[in-house]
Coordinates of C-alpha atoms (C1' of nucleotides) in Angstrom, one line a residue:
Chain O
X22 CA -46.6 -20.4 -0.3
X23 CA -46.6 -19.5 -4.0
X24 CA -42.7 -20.0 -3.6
X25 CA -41.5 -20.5 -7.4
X26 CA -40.8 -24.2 -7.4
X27 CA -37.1 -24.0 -8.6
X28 CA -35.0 -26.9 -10.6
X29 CA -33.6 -27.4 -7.1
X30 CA -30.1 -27.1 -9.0
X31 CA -26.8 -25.5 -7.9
X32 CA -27.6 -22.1 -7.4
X33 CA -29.8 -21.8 -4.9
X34 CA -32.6 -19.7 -5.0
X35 CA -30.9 -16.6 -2.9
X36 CA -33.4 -15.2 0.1
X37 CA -34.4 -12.1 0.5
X38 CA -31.6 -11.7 2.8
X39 CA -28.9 -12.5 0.5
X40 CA -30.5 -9.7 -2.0
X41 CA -30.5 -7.5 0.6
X42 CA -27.1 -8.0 1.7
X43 CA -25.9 -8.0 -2.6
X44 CA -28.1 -4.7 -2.7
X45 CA -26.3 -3.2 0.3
X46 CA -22.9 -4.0 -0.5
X47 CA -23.8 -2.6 -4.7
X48 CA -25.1 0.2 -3.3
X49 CA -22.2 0.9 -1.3
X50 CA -19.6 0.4 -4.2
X51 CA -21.5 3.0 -6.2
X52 CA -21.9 5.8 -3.8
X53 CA -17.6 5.5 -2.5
X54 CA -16.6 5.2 -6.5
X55 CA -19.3 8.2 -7.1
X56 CA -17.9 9.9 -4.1
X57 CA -14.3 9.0 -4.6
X58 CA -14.8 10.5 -8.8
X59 CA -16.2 14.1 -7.0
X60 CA -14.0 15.1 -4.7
X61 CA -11.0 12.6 -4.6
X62 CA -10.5 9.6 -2.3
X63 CA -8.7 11.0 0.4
X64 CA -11.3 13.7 1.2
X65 CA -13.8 11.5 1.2
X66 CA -14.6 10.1 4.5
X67 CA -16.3 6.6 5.6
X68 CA -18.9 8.6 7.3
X69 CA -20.1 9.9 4.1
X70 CA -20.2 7.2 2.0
X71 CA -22.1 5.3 4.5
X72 CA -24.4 8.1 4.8
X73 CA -24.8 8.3 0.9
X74 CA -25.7 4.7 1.6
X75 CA -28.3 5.3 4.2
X76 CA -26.4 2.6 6.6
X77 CA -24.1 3.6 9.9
X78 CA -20.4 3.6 9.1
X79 CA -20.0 0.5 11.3
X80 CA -21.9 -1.5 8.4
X81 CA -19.2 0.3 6.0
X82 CA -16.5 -1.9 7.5
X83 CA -18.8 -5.2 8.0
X84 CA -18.9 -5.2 4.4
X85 CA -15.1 -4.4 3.6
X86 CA -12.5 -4.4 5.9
X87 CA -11.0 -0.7 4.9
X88 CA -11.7 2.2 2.5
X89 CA -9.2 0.8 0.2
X90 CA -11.0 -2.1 -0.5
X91 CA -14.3 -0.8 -1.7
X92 CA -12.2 1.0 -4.3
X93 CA -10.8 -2.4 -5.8
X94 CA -14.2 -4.3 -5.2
X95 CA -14.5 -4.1 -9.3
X96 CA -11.0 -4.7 -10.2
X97 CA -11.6 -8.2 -8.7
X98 CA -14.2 -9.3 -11.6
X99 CA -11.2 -7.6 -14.0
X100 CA -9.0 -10.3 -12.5
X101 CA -10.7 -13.6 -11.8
X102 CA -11.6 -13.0 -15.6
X103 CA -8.1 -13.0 -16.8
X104 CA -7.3 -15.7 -14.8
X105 CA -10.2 -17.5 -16.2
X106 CA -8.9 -16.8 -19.9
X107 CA -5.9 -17.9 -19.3
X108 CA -7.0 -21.4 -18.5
X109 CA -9.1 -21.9 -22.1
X110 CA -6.3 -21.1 -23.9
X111 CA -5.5 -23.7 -26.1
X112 CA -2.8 -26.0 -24.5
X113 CA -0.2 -25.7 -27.7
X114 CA 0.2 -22.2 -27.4
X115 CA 3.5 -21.0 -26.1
X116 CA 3.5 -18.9 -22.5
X117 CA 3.9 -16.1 -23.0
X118 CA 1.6 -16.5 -26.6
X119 CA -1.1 -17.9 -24.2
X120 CA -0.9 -14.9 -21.7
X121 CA -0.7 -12.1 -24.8
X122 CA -4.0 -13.9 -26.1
X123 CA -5.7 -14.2 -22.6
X124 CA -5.2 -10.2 -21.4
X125 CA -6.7 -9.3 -24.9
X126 CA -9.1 -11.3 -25.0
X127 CA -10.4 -10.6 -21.1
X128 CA -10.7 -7.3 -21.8
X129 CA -13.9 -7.5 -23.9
X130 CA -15.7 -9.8 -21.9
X131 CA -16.0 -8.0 -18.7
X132 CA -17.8 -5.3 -19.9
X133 CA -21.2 -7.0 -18.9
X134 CA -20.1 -8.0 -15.5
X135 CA -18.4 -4.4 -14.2
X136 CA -21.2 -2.4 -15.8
X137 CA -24.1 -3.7 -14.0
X138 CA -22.9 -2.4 -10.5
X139 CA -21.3 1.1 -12.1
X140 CA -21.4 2.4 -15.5
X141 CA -18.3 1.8 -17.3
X142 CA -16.9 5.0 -17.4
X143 CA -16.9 5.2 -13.7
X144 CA -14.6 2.0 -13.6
X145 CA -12.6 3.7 -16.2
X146 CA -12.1 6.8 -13.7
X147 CA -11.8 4.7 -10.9
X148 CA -8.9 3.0 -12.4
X149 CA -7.4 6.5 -13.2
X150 CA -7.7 7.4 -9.7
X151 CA -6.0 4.2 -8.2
X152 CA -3.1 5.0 -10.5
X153 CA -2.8 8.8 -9.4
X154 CA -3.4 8.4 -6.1
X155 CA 0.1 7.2 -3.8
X156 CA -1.8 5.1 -1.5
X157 CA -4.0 3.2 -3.8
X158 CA -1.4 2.3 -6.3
X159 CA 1.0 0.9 -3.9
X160 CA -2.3 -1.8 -3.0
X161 CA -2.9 -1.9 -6.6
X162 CA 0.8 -3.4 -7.0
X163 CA 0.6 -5.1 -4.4
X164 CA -2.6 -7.2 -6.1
X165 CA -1.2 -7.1 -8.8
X166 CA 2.1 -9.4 -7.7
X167 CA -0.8 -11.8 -6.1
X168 CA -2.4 -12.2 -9.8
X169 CA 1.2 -12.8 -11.1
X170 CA 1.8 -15.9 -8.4
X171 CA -1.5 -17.4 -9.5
X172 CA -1.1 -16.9 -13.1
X173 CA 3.0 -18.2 -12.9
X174 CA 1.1 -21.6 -11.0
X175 CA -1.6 -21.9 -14.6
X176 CA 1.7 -21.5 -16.5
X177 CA 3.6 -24.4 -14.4
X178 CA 0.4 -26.3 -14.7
X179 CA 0.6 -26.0 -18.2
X180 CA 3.7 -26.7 -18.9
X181 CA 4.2 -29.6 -16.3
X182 CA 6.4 -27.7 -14.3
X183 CA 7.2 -27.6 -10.5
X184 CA 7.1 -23.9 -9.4
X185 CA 10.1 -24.6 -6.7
X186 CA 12.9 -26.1 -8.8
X187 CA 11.7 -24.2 -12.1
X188 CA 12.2 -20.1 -12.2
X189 CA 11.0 -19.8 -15.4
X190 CA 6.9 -19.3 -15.1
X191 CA 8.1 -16.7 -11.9
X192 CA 10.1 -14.9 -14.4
X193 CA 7.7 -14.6 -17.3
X194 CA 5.1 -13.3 -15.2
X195 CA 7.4 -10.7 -13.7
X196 CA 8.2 -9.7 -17.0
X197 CA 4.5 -9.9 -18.0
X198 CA 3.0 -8.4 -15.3
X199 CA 6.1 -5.3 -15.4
X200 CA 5.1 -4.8 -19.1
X201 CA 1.1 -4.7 -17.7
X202 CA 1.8 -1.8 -14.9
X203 CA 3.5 0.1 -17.5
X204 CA 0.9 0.1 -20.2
X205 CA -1.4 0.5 -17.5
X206 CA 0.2 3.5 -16.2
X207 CA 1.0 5.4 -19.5
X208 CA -2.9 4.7 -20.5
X209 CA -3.9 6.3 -17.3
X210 CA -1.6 9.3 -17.9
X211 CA -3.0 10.2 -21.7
X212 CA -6.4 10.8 -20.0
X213 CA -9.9 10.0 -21.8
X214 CA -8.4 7.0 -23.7
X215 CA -10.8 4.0 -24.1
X216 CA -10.8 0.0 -24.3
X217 CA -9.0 0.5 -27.6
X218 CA -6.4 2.7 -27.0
X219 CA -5.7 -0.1 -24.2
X220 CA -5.3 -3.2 -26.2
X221 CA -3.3 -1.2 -28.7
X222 CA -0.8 0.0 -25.9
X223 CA -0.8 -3.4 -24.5
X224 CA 0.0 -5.3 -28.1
X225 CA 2.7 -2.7 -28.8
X226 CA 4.7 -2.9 -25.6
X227 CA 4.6 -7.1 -25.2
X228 CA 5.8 -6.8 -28.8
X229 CA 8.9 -4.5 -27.6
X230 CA 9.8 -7.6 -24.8
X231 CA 12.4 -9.3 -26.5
X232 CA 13.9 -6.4 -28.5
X233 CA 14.4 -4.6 -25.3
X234 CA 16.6 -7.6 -23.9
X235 CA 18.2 -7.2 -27.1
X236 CA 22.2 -7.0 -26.6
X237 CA 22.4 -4.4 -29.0
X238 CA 19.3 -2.0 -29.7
X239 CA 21.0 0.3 -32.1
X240 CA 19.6 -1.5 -35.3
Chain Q
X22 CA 36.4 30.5 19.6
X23 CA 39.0 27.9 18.8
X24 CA 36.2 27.0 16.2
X25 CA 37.9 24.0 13.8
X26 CA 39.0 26.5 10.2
X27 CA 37.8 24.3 8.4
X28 CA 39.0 24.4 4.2
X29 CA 36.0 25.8 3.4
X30 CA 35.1 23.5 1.1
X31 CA 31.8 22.1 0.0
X32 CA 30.6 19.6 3.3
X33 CA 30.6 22.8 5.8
X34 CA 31.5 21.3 9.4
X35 CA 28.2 20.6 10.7
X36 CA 27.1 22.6 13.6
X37 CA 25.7 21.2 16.9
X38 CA 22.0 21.7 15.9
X39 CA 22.9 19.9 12.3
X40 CA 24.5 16.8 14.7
X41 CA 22.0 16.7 17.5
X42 CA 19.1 16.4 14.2
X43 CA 20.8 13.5 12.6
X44 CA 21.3 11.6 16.0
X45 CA 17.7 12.0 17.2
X46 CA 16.7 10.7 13.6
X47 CA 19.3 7.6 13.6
X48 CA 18.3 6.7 17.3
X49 CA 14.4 6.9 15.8
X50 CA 15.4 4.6 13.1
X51 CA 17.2 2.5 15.2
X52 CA 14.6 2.2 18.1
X53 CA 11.7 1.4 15.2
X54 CA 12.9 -1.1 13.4
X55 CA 14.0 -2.9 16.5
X56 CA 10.6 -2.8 18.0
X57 CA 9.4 -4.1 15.0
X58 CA 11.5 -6.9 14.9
X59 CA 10.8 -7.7 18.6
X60 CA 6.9 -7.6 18.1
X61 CA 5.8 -7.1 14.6
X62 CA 4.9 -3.8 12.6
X63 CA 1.5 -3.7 13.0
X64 CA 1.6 -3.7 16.8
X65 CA 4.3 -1.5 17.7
X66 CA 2.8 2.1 18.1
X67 CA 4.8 5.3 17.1
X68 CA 4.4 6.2 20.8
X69 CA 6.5 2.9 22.1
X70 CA 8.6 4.1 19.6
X71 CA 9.3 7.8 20.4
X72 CA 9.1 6.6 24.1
X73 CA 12.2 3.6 23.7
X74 CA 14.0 7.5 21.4
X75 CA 13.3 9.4 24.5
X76 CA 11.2 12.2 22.4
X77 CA 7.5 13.1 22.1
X78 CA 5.7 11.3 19.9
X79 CA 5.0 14.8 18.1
X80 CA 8.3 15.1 17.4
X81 CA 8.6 11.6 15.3
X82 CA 6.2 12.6 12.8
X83 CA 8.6 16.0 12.3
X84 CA 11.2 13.4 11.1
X85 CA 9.0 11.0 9.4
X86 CA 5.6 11.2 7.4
X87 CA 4.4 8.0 8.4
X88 CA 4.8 5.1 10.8
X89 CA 5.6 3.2 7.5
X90 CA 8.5 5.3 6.4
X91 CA 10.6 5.0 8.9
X92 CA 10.5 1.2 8.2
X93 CA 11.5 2.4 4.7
X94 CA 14.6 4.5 5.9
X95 CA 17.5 2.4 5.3
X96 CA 16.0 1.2 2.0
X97 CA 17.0 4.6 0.5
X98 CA 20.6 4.0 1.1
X99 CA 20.4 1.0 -1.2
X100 CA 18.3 2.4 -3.8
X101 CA 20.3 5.7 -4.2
X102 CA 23.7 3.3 -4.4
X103 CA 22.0 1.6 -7.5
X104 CA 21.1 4.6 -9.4
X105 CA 24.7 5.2 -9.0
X106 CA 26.1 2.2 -10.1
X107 CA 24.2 2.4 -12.8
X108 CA 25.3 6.0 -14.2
X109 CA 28.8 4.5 -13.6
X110 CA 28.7 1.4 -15.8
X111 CA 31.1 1.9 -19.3
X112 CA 28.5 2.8 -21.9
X113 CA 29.8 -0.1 -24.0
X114 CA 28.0 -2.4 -22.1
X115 CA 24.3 -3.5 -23.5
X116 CA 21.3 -1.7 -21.1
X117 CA 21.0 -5.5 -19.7
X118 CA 24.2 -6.2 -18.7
X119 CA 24.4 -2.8 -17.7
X120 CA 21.7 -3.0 -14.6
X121 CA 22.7 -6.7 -14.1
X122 CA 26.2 -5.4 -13.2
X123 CA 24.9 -2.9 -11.3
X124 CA 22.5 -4.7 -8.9
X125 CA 25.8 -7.2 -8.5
X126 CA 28.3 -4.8 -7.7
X127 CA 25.7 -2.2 -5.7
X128 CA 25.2 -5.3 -2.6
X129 CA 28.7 -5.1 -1.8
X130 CA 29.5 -1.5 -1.3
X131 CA 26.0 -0.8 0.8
X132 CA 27.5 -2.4 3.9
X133 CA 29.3 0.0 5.3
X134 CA 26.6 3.4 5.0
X135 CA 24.0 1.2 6.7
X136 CA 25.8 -0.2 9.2
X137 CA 26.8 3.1 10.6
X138 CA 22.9 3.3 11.5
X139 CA 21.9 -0.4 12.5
X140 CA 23.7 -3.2 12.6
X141 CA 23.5 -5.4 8.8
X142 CA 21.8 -8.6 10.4
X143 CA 18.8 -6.0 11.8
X144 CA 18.5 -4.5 8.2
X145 CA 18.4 -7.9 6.6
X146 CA 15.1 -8.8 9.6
X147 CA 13.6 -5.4 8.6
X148 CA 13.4 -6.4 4.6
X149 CA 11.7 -9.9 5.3
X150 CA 9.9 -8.0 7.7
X151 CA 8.2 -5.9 4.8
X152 CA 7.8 -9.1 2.6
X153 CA 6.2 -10.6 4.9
X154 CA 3.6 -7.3 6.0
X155 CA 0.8 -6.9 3.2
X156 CA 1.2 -2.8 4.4
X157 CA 4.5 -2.5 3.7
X158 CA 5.1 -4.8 0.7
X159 CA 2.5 -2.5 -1.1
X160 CA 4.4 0.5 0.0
X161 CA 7.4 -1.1 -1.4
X162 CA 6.3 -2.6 -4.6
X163 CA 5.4 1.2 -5.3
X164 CA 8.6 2.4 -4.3
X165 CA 10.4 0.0 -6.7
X166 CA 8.1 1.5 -9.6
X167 CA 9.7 5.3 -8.7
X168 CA 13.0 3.7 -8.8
X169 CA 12.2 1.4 -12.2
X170 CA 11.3 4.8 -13.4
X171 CA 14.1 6.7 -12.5
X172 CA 16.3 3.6 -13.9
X173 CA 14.6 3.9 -17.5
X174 CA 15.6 7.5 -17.6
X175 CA 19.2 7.1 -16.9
X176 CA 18.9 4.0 -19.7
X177 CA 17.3 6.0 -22.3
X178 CA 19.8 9.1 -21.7
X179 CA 22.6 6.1 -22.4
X180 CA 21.2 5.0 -25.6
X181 CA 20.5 8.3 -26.4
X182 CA 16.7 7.5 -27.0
X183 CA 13.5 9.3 -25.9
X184 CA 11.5 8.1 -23.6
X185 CA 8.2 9.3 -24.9
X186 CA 8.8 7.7 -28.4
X187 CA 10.4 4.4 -27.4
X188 CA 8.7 2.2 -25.2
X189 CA 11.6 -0.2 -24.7
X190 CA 13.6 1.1 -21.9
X191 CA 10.6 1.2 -19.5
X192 CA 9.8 -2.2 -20.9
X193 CA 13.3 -3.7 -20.0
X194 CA 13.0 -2.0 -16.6
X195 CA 9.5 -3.4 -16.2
X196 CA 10.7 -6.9 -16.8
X197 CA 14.0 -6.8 -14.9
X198 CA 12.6 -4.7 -11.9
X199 CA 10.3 -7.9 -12.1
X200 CA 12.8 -10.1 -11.8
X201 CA 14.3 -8.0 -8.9
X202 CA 11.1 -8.6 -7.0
X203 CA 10.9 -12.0 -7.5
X204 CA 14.2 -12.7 -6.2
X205 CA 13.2 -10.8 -3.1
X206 CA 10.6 -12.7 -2.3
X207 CA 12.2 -15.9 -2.9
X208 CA 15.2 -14.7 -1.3
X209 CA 13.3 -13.5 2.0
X210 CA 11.1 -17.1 2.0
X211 CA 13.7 -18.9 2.7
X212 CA 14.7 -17.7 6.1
X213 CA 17.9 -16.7 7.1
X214 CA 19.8 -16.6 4.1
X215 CA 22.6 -14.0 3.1
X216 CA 24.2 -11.5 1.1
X217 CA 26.0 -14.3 -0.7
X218 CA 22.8 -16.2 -1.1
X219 CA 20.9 -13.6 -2.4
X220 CA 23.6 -12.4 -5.5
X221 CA 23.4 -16.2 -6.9
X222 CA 19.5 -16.2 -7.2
X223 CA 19.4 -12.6 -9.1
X224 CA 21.9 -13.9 -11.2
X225 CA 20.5 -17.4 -12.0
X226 CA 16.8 -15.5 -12.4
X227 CA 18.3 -13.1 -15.1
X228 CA 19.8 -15.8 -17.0
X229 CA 16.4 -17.0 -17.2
X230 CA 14.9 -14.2 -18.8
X231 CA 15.4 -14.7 -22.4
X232 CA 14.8 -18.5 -22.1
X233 CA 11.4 -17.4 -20.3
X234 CA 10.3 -15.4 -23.2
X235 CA 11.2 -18.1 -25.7
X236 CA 8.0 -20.1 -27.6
X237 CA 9.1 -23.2 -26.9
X238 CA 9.9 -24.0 -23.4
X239 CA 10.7 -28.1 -24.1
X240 CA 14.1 -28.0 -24.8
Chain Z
dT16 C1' -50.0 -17.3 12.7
dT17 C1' -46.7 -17.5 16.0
dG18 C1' -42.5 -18.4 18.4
dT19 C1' -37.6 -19.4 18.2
dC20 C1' -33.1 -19.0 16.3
dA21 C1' -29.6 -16.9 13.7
dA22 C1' -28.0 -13.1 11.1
dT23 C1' -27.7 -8.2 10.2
dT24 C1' -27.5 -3.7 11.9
dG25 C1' -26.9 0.4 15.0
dT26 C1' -24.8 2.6 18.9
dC27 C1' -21.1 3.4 21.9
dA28 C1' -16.5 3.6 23.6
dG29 C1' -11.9 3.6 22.5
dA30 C1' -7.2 2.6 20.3
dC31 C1' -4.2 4.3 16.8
dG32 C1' -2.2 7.3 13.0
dC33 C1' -1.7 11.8 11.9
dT34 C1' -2.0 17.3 11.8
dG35 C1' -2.5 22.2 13.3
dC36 C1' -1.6 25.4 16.7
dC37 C1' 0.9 27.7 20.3
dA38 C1' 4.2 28.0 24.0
dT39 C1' 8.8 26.8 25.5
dA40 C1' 13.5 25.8 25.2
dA41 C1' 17.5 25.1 22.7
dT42 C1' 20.8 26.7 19.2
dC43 C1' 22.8 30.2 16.0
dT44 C1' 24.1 35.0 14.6
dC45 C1' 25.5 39.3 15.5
Chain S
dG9 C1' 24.8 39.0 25.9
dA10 C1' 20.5 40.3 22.9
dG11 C1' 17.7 38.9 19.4
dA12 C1' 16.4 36.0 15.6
dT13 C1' 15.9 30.9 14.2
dT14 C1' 14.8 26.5 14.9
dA15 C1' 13.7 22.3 17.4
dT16 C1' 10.6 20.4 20.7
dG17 C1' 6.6 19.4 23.7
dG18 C1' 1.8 19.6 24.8
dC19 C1' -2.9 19.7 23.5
dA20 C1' -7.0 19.5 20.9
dG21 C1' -9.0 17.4 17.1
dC22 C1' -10.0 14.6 12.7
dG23 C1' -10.3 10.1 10.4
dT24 C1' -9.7 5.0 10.2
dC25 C1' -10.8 0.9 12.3
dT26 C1' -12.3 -2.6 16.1
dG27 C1' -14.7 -4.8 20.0
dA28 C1' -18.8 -5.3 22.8
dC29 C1' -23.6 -5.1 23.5
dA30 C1' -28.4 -4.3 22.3
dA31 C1' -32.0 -4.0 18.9
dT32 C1' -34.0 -5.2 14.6
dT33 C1' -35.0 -8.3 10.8
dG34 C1' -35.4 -12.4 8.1
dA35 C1' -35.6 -17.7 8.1
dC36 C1' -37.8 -21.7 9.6
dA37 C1' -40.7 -24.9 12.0
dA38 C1' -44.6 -26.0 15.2

DNA sequence: TTGTCAATTGTCAGACGCTGCCATAATCTC
DNA sequence: GAGATTATGGCAGCGTCTGACAATTGACAA
């Protein structure tokens, strides 16, 4: 009784049990990233992030299906936003115009989104870590060739283009998404470096794409 | 006694320890990756694998890190054969056309060194096979960045350039190892293609890089 | 309120990947 | 051949991950 008499629209009203379950599954996310930023993600163990969590490691692996995944739970919001920008770009911009303008713009948006499960600059040292550590960069590329398929379909879309007969969209988003590791990696390496520092990377490399297919680069 | 006198040059005649080594580790090799052909990565165990080598399980992780590197052996072969097909390009040639005819020219002369291990048409399985395995691709996809990596180096030291001031030679690497990947995954979709099959689609995927990058795709 | 159903969780046992340690056996050196 | 080196095997143990079962908790209706 009492219950708040909702519009009765789309998103349901969630039960207590789905808050428990989003509480859980937050919580857990925090304590592995806090955990992971201490003392490094291979010494940390399932057992003690469940433990930081108050819940028994078999709940650990109900909620994600290894200890790899826990550390990419954020990067997904990174993701389905760029996606997201991609499509509202405006339809007269060229490819790879359209993709320059979506990855800068994504960037400021997800702020909001990331920072009410973790502070920022924890995402910002999680990142770091998934660069430096062997085992969570070779997932992180892995992902990352997933985003490219998806974002080389928006561009076929786009364009009116049929993926299978068509290499073009394939081969702008492996050039993209190359020139995306790298300025990912080299802003991990300098370490403290912000939001800022990122776009500006990012602007400067895409602009070096076509002089470094250049036939002659002594100019 | 009657031991061979050898010139005494550089490759000193391998002694029976240095022989028995490299047999155990090709017979490893060759037991692992047909296991996992027969019945899948994930569910072949390093002990079926020692056990079908006839050692202890013990002793396959004194010849390999990881279950996964051993899938990963043969792959070296090919890598180091680009590197060197690179460094041996005239220096006339542009940095593009310089890795384009490297990768070309670096399929044909791998034959023979990994053959000598497995036969080709098992090496050929085992590279769909790590398409195709979410484990293993992300292994590889990182493995490809060390070699992009290595590849920018030997590009910059061509053009004379430094790496740590001019962003384009890991930017051309980023966007051609792209292209590299691409064509492995189409290349290991479609099912039981071939050496021959696989030099046209890198070609006809690098000729689409420059149009790719162009702002207006309509022509 | 109470009872029923479904979902979530904890506990336990176990497979598998991987490592350190020590004893044994093989090779190499003299 | 004796002694030093090195490869191998066996074992105990840690950490990741899964299946099965029982207990707890929230959802919903009588």
């Amino acid at each position: 009784m009492h219950a708040i008499e909702d519009a009765g629209s789309r998103p349901a009203p969630p039960g207590l049990r789905e808050r428990k379950k989003r509480r859980t599954r937050d919580t857990l996310i925090r304590c592995a990233l806090e955990l992971f930023a201490l003392q490094g993600y291979e010494r940390t163990t399932v057992d003690a992030i469940a433990e930081a969590a108050d819940v028994s490691p078999r709940t650990f692996f109900r909620y994600f299906a290894g200890k790899e995944e826990v550390a990419f739970a954020l990067q997904d919001s990174v993701e389905s936003s760029f996606c997201a920008a991609l499509r509202e770009r405006p339809a007269a911009e060229s490819p790879l115009a359209a993709l320059r303008g979506a990855v800068l713009t994504s960037w400021d948006s997800l702020g909001e989104e990331v920072g009410s499960v973790v502070p920022l600059e924890l995402h910002m040292r999680t990142y770091r870590m998934i660069e430096s550590t062997p085992a969570l960069l070779a997932v992180h590329l892995r992902r990352l060739s997933e985003v490219e398929e998806r974002l080389a379909h928006e561009i076929a879309r786009r364009e009116g283009l049929d993926l299978a007969t068509d290499p073009r969209p394939r081969v702008l988003l492996a050039a993209f998404g190359g020139v995306m590791r790298v300025t990912g990696r080299i802003w991990g390496e300098q370490g403290g470096a912000g939001m800022t520092e990122l776009r500006g990377i990012i602007a400067d490399h895409l602009d070096q794409l076509g002089p470094a297919l250049a036939e002659n680069w002594r100019t």
